[in-house]
Coordinates of C-alpha atoms in Angstrom, one line a residue:
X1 CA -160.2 -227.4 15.7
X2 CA -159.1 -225.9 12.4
X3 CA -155.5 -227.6 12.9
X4 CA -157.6 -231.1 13.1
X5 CA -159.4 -230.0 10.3
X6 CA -156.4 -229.6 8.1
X7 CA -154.7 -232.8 9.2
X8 CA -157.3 -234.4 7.9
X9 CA -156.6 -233.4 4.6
X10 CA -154.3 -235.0 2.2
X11 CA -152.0 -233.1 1.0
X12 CA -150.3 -232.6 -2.6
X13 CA -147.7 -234.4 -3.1
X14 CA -144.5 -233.3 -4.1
X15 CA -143.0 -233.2 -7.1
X16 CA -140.0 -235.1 -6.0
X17 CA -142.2 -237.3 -4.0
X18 CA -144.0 -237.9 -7.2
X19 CA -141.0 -239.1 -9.3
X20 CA -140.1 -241.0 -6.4
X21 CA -143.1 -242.6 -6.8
X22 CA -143.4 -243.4 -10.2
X23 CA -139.5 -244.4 -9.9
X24 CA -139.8 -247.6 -7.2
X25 CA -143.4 -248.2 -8.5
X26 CA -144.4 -249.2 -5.0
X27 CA -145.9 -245.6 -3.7
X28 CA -142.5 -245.7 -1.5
X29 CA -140.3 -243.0 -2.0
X30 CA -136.5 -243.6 -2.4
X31 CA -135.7 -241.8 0.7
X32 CA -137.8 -244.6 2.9
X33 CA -135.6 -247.1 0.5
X34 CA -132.7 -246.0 2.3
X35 CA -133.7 -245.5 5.8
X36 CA -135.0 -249.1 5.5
X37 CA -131.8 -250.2 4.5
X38 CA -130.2 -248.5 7.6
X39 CA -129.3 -251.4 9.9
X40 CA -126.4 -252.9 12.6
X41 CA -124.1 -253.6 9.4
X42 CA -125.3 -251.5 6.6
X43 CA -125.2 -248.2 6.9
X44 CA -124.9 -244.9 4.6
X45 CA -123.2 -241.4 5.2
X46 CA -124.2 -239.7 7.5
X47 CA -122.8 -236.7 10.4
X48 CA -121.8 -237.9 13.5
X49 CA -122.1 -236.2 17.0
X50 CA -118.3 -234.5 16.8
X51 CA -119.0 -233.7 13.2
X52 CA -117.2 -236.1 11.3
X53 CA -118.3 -238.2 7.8
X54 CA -119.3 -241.3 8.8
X55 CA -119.3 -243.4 5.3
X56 CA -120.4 -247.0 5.4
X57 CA -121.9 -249.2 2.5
X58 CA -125.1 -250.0 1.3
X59 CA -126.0 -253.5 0.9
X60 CA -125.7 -255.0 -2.4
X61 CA -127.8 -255.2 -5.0
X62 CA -128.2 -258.9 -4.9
X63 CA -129.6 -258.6 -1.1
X64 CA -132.7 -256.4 -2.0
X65 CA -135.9 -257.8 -3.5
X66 CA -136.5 -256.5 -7.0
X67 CA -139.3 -253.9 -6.3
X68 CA -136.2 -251.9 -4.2
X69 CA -133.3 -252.6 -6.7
X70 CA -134.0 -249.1 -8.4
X71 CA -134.3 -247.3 -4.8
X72 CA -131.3 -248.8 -4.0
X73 CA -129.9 -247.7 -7.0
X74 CA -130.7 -244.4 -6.3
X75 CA -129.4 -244.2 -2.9
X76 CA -125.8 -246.0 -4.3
X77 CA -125.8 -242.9 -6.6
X78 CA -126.2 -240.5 -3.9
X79 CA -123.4 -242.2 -1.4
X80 CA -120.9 -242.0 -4.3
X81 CA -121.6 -237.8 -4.5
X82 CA -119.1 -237.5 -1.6
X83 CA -115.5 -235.9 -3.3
X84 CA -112.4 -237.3 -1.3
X85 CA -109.2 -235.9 -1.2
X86 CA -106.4 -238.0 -3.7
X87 CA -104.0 -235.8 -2.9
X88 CA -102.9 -237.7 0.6
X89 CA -103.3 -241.4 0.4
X90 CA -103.6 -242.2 3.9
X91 CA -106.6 -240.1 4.3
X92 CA -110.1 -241.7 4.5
X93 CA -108.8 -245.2 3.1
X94 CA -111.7 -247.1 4.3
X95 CA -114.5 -244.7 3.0
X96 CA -112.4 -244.3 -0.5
X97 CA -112.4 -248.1 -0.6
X98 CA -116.6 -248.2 0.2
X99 CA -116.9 -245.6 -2.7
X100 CA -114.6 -247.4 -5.6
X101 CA -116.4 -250.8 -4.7
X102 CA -120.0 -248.8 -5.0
X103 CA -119.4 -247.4 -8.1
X104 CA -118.4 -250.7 -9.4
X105 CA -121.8 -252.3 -8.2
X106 CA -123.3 -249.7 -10.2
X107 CA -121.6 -250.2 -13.3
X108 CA -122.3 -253.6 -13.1
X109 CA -125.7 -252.8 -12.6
X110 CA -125.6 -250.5 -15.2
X111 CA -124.6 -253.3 -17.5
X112 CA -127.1 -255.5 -16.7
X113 CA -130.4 -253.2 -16.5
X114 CA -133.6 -254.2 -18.3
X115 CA -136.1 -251.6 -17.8
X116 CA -136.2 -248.3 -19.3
X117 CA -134.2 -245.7 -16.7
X118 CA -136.9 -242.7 -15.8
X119 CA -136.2 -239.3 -15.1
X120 CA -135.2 -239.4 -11.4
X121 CA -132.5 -241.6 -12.5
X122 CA -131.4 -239.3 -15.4
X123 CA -131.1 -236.5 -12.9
X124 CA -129.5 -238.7 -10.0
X125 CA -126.7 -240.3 -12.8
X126 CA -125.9 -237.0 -13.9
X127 CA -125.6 -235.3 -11.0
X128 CA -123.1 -238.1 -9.2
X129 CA -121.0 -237.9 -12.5
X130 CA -120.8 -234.2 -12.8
X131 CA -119.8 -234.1 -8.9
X132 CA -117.0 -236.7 -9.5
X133 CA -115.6 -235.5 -13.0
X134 CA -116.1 -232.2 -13.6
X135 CA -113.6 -229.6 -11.9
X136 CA -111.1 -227.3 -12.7
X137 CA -107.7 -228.2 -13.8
X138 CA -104.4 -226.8 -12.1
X139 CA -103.6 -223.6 -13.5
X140 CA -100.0 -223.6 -13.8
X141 CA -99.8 -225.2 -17.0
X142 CA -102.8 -223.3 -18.1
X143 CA -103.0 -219.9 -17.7
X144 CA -99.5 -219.1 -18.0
X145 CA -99.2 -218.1 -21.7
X146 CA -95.2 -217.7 -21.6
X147 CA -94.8 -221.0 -20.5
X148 CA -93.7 -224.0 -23.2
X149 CA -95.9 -226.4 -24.5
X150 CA -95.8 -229.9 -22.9
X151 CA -93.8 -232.3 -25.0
X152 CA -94.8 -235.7 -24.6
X153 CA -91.3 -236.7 -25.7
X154 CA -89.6 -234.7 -23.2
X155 CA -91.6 -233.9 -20.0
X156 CA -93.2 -236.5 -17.5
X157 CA -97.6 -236.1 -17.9
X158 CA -99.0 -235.2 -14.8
X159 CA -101.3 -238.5 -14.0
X160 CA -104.2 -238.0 -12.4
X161 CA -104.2 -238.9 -8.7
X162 CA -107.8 -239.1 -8.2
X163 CA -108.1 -241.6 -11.5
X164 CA -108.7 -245.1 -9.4
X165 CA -112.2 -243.6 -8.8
X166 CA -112.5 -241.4 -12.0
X167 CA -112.0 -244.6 -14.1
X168 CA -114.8 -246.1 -13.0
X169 CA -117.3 -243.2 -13.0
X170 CA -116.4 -242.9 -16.9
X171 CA -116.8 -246.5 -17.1
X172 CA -120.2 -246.2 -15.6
X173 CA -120.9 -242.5 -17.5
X174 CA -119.7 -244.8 -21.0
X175 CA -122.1 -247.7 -20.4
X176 CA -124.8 -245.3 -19.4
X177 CA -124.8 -243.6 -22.8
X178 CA -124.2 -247.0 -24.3
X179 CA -127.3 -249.1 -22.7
X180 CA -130.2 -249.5 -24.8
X181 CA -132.2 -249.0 -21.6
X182 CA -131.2 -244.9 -22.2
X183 CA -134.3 -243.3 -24.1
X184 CA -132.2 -240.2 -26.0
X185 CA -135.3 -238.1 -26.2
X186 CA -135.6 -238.2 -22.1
X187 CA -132.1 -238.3 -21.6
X188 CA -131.4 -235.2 -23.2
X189 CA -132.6 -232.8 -21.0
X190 CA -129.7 -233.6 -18.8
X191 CA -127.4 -234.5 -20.7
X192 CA -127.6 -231.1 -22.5
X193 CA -125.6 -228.3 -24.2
X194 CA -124.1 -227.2 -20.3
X195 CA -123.2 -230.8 -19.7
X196 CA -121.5 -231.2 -23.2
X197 CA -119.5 -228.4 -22.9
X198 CA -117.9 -228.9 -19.4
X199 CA -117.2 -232.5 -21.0
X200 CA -115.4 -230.8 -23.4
X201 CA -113.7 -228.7 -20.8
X202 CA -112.0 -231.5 -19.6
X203 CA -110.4 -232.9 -22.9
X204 CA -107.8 -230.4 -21.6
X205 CA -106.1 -232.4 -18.8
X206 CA -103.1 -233.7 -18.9
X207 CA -103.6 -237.2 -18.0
X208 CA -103.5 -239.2 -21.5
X209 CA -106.4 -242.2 -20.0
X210 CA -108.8 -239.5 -19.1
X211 CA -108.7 -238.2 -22.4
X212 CA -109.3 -241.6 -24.2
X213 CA -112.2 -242.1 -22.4
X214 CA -113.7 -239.3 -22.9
X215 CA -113.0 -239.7 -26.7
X216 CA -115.1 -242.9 -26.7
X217 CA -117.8 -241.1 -24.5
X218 CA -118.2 -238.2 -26.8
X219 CA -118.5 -240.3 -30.0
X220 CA -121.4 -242.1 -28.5
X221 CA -122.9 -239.1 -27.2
X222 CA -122.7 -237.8 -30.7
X223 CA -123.8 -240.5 -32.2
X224 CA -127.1 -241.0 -29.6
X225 CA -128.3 -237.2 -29.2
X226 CA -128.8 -236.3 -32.8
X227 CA -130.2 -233.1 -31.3
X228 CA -126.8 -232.1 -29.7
X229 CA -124.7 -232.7 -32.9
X230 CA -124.5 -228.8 -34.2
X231 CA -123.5 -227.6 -31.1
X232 CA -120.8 -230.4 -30.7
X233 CA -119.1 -229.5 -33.6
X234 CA -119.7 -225.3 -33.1
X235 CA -118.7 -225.9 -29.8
X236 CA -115.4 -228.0 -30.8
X237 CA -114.7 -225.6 -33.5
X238 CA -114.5 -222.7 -30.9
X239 CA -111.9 -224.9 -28.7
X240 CA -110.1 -225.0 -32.1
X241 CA -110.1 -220.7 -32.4
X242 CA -109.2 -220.1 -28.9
X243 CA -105.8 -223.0 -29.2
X244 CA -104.8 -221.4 -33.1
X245 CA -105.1 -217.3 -32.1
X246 CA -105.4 -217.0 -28.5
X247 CA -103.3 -219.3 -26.2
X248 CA -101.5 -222.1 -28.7
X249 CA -102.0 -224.7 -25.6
X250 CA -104.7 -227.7 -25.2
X251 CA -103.6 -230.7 -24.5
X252 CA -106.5 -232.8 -26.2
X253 CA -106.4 -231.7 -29.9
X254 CA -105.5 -235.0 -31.4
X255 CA -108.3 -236.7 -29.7
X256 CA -110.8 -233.7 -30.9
X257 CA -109.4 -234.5 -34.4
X258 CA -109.9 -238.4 -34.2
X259 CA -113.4 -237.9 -33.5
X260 CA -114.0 -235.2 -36.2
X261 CA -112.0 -237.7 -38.9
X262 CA -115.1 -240.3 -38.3
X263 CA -118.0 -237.4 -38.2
X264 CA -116.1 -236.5 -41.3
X265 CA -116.6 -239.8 -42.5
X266 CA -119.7 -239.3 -42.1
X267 CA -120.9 -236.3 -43.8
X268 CA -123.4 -236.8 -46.5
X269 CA -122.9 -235.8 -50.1
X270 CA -123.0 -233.1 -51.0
X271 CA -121.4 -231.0 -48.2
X272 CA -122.6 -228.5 -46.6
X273 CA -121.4 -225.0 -46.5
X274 CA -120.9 -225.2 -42.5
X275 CA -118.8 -228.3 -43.0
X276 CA -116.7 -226.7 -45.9
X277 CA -116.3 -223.2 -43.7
X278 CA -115.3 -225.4 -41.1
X279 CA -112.3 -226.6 -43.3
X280 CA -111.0 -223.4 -44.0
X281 CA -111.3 -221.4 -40.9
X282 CA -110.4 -224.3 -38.5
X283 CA -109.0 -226.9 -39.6
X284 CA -106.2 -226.3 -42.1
X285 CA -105.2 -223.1 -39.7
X286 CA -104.2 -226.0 -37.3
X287 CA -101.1 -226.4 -39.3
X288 CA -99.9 -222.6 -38.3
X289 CA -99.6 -223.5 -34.1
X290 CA -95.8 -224.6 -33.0
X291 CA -96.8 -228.1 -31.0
X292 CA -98.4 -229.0 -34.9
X293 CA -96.3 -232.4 -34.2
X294 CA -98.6 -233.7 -31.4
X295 CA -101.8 -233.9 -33.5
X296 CA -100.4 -234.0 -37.6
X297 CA -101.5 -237.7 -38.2
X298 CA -104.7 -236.8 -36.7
X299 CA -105.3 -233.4 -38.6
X300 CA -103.9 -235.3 -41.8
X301 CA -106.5 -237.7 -41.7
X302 CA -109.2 -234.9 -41.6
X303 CA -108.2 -233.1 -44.5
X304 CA -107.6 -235.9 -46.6
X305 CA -111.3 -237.0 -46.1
X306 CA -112.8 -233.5 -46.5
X307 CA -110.4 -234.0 -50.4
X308 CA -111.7 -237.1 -50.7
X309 CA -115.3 -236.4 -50.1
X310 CA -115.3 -233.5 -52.5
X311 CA -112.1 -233.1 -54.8
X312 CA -112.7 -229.0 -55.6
X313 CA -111.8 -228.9 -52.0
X314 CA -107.9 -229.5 -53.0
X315 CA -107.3 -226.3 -54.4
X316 CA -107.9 -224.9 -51.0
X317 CA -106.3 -227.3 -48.8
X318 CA -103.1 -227.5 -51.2
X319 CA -102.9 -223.3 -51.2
X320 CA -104.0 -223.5 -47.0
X321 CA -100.9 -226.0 -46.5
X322 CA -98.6 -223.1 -48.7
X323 CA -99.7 -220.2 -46.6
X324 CA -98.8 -222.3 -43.5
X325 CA -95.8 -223.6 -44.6
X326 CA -92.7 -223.9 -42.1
X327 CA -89.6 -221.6 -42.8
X328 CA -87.2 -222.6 -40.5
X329 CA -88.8 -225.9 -38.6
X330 CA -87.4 -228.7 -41.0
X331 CA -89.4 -231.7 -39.1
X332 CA -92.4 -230.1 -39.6
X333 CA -91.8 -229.3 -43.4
X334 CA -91.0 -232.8 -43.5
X335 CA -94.5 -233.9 -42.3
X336 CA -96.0 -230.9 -44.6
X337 CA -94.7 -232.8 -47.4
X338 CA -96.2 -236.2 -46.2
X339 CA -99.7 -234.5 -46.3
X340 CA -98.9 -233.0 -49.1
X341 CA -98.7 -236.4 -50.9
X342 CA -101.6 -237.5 -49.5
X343 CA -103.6 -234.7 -50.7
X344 CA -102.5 -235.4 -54.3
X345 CA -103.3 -238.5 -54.3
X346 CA -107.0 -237.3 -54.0
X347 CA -106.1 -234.4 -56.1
X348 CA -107.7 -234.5 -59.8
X349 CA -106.1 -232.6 -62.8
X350 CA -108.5 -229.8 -62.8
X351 CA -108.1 -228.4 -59.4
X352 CA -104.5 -229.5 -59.5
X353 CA -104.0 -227.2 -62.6
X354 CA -105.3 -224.1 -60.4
X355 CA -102.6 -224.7 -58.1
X356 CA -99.6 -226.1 -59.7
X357 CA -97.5 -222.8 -60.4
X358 CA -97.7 -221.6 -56.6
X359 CA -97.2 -225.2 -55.4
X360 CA -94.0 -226.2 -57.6
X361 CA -92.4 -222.9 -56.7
X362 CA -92.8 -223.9 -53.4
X363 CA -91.4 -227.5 -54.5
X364 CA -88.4 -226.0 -56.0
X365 CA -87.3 -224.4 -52.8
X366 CA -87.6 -227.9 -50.6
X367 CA -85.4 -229.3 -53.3
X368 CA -82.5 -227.0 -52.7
X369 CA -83.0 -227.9 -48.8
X370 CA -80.0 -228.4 -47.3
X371 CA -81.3 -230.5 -45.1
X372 CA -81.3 -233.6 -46.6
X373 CA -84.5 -235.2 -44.9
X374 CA -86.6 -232.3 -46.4
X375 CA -85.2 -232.6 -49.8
X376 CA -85.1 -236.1 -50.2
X377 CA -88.9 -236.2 -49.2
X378 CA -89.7 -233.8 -51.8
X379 CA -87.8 -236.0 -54.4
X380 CA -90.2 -239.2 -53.1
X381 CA -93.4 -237.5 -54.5
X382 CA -92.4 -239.0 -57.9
X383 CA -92.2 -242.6 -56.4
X384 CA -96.2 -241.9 -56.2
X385 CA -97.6 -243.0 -59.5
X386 CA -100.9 -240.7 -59.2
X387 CA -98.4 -237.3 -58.6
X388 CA -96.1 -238.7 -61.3
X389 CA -99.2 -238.7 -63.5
X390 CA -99.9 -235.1 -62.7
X391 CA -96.4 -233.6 -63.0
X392 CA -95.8 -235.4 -66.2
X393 CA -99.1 -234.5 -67.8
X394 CA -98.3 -230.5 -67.1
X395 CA -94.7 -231.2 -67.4
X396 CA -94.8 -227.6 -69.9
X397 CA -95.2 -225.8 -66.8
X398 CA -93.7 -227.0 -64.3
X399 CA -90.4 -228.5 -65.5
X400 CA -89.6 -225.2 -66.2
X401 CA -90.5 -223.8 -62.9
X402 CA -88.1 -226.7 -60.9
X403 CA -85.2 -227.4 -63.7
X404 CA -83.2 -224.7 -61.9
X405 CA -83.5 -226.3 -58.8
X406 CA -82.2 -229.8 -60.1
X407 CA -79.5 -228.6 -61.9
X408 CA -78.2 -227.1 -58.8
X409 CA -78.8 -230.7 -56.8
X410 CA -76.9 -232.1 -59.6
X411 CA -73.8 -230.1 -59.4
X412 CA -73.9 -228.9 -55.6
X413 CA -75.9 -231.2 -53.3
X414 CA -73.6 -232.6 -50.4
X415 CA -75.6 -235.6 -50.0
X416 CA -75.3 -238.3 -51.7
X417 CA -78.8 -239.5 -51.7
X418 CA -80.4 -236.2 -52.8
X419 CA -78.1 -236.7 -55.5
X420 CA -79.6 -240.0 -57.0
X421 CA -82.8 -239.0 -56.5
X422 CA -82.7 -235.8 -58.5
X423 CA -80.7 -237.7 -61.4
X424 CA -82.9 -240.3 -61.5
X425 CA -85.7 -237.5 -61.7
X426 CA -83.8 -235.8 -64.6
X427 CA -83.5 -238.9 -66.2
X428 CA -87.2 -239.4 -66.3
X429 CA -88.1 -236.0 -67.9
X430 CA -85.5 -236.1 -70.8
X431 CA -86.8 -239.5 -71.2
X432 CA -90.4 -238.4 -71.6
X433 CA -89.5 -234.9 -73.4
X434 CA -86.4 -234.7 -74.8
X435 CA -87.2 -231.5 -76.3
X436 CA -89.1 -230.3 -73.5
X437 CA -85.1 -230.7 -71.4
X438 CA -83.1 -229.3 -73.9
X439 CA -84.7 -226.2 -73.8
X440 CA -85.0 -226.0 -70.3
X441 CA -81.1 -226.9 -69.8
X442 CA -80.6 -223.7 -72.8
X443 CA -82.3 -221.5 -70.8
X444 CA -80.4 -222.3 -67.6
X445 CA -77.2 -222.3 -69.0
X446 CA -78.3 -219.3 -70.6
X447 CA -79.4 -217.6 -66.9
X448 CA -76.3 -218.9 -65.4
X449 CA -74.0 -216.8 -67.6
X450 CA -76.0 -213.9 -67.4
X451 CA -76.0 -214.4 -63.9
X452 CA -72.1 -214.6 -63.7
X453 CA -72.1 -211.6 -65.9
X454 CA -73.9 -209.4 -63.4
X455 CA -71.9 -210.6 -60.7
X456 CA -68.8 -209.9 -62.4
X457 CA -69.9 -205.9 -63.0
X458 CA -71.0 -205.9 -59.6
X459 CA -67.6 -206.9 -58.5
X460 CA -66.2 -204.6 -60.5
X461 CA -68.4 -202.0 -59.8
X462 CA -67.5 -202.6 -55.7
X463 CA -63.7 -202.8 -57.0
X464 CA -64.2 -199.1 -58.6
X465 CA -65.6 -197.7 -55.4
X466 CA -62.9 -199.1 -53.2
X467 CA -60.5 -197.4 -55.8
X468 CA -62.1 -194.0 -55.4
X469 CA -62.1 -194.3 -51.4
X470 CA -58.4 -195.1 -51.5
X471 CA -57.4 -192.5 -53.4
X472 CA -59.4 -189.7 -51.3
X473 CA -58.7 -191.2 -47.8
X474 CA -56.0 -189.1 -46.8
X475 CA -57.4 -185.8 -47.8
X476 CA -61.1 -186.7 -46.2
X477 CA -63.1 -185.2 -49.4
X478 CA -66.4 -186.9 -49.6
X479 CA -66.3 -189.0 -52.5
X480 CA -68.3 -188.6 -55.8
X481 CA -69.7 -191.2 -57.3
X482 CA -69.5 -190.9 -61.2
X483 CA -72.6 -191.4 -63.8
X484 CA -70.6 -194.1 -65.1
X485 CA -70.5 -196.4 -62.0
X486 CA -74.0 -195.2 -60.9
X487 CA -75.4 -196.1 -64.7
X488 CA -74.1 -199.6 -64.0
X489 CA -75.0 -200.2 -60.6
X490 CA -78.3 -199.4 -62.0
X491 CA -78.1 -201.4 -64.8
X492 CA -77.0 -204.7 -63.2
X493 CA -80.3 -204.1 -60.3
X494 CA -82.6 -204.4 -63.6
X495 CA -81.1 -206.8 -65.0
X496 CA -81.3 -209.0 -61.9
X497 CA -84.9 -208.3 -61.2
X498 CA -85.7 -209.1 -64.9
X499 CA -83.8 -212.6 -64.6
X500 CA -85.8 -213.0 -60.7
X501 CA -89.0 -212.3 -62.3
X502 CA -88.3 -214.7 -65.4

């Protein structure tokens, strides 16, 4: 009696039931969508008596009326959740093929939606992409710190095998953030920091297509969820940390920096202190990492916009790119001095006054390169009218600082390029200030004989010694060194620190 009693009464519904509900608008659940569209030649996954996947299409979206299109919609979402194996090619051909023409149906439908998507949907689209992209990469280019750095000049990238599918889900993930149809305010509760960063996660595989798309897809993200934009960049800033000081390995920093150049862009004026901190602690440490070379033009582009949007930033970027500065790697100082440039040419006199002494020194020393690419770069910086300006209007400080440097080109450079250039450079400052030269070329000659004069009393001072030894080597006394040769050895260490330090 009591149990007939009960029946009787209606019970709650669900809370799945209920966003089925509200999802198909008809008081029909999706579930009983997709039983109904169980038939003789359109059938769904589903376990067969021996245990095996039995995966067969739905029908398409054109065959249903339009009160079942979103039920159907759902259901397609569900079928593609099944993961096959790329890895052998002849397995599950015909169920990979039923998949990869689903997911096209869906991008399609995707594309051509004109009704706001609800929650279930939300929660169904993420959880089908999230099944099908996110994973964990192999780990033996990834976890193995002693191992080299992939070289996309050298080594073969490892395509994904699985991408025939993964293509399309991007695709359909790309349109979905894309479509007008997406309210960002709903959408964002799944599509939230967790799903973010496990996008980010996999900016680190090695297949070059995956990573352009999800490029595009973060850009829109950012530019949709105004909510999630602090935490993009935190979170992008900490992929940054963990490539500079812990492992020096990611293979998708240059398409991190391409999106950061157009947020950049973006900032508003005046900046803030996050965005300047952000310069400092990340961005020009990029330059320190060997592998610099696959993501330069990229990292270039972001500083020179940070120089551009505020100009006192130079002083920073033009002392960060001296600290960093290669020793021994002459490609990379070659694309150091390419930034460089580019940097000036932002660069106004006053914050290029605070950094002009360090910097030139630094000049100097790429000018006596012996390798010809890295000098003859250096000499190019007075082909650019803006850095000519700068040189020549503090030419009282720093023609004295490189003079030495061109003499030496002038006199002792093996190429004959380098040569030109730094006469033609010489040329330009005695034409500008004569006066300015001649005293320069005094105080180098000057140097120079000092300089042969100290190596001459160290020679001599050697000679002595030698002298001394020779005479006691038969008798093996230990030899004295006299006040006389120990007062000059002395005397010729000061006066080469004193011409150093000059």
């Amino acid at each position: 009696m009591i149990k007939n009693i009960l029946g009787k009464i209606p019970r709650k519904p669900s809370r799945t039931s209920q966003n089925d509900s509200n999802y198909d608008g008809g008081g029909v659940n999706a579930q009983s969508h997709l039983n109904s569209f169980r038939g003789s030649d359109s059938l769904v996954s589903s376990i067969s008596s021996n245990g095996s996947l039995v995966f067969e299409a739905l029908p398409g979206f054109r065959d249903v009326p339009v009160s079942e299109k979103q039920s159907l919609f759902i259901g397609k979402l569900n079928l593609c959740c099944v993961v096959f194996d790329f890895g052998d090619l002849s397995k599950n051909v015909k169920e990979k093929d039923v998949k990869k023409q689903t997911l096209v149906e869906l991008v399609d439908y995707i594309s051509s939606a004109n009704s706001k998507f609800n929650e279930l949907a939300m929660y169904e689209v993420t959880k089908m992409v999230s099944t099908n992209l996110f994973r964990t990469f192999p780990s033996l280019n990834h976890d193995d710190n002693t191992s080299l750095v992939f070289d996309p000049e050298d080594d073969e990238p490892n395509l994904e095998p699985a991408w025939p599918h993964l293509q399309i889900v991007y695709e359909f993930l790309l349109r979905f953030i894309a479509s007008s149809e997406t309210d960002a305010k709903l959408a964002k509760r799944y599509i939230d920091h967790s799903f973010v960063l496990r996008l980010l996660d996999l900016f680190d595989s090695d297949d070059q297509r995956e990573r352009d798309y999800l490029k595009t897809i973060l850009h829109r993200i950012y530019g949709k969820f105004m909510v999630h934009r602090p935490f993009i960049r935190k979170s992008i800033n900490n992929i940054f940390y963990r490539f500079i000081f812990e492992t020096g390995k990611h293979n998708g920093i240059s398409e991190l920096l391409e999106i950061l150049g157009s947020i950049i862009n973006g900032f508003a004026l005046p900046l803030k202190e996050e965005h300047k901190l952000f310069l400092v602690r990340a961005l020009i440490p990029l330059h320190k990492p060997k592998c610099v070379s696959m993501y330069h033009q990229q990292l270039s582009y972001c500083i020179t916009q940070f120089v551009e949007k505020d100009v006192k930033l130079a002083d920073n970027v033009i002392r960060g790119l001296l600290k960093y500065w290669p020793l021994t790697n002459s490609s990379k100082e070659v694309m150091f001095l390419g930034e460089l440039e580019e940097v000036l040419e932002s660069t106004q006199e006053a914050e290029f006054q605070c950094c002009m002494v360090p910097l030139f020194r630094q000049i100097g020393r790429c000018l006596n390169s012996l390798h010809f690419q890295v000098a003859e770069r250096t000499l190019f910086l007075w082909n650019n009218d803006h850095v000519r300006n700068l040189i020549i209007q503090n030419r009282q400080v720093i023609l004295p600082i490189i003079f030495p440097a061109l003499e030496k080109n002038t006199h002792s450079h093996w190429n004959q390029a380098v040569h030109s250039l730094t006469l033609n450079v010489k040329r330009m400052f005695s034409d500008i200030d004569q006066q300015l030269f001649d005293e320069c070329l005094t105080k180098f000659q000057h140097n120079e004989v000092n300089e042969k004069e100290i190596q001459n009393k160290r020679e001599s001072t050697w000679k002595l010694l030698e002298n001394v030894a020779a005479s006691n080597i038969v008798s093996n006394e230990a030899v004295l060194v006299s006040k006389l040769i120990s007062s000059v050895a002395v005397a010729n260490r000061t006066n080469l620190q004193a011409i150093v330090g000059g």
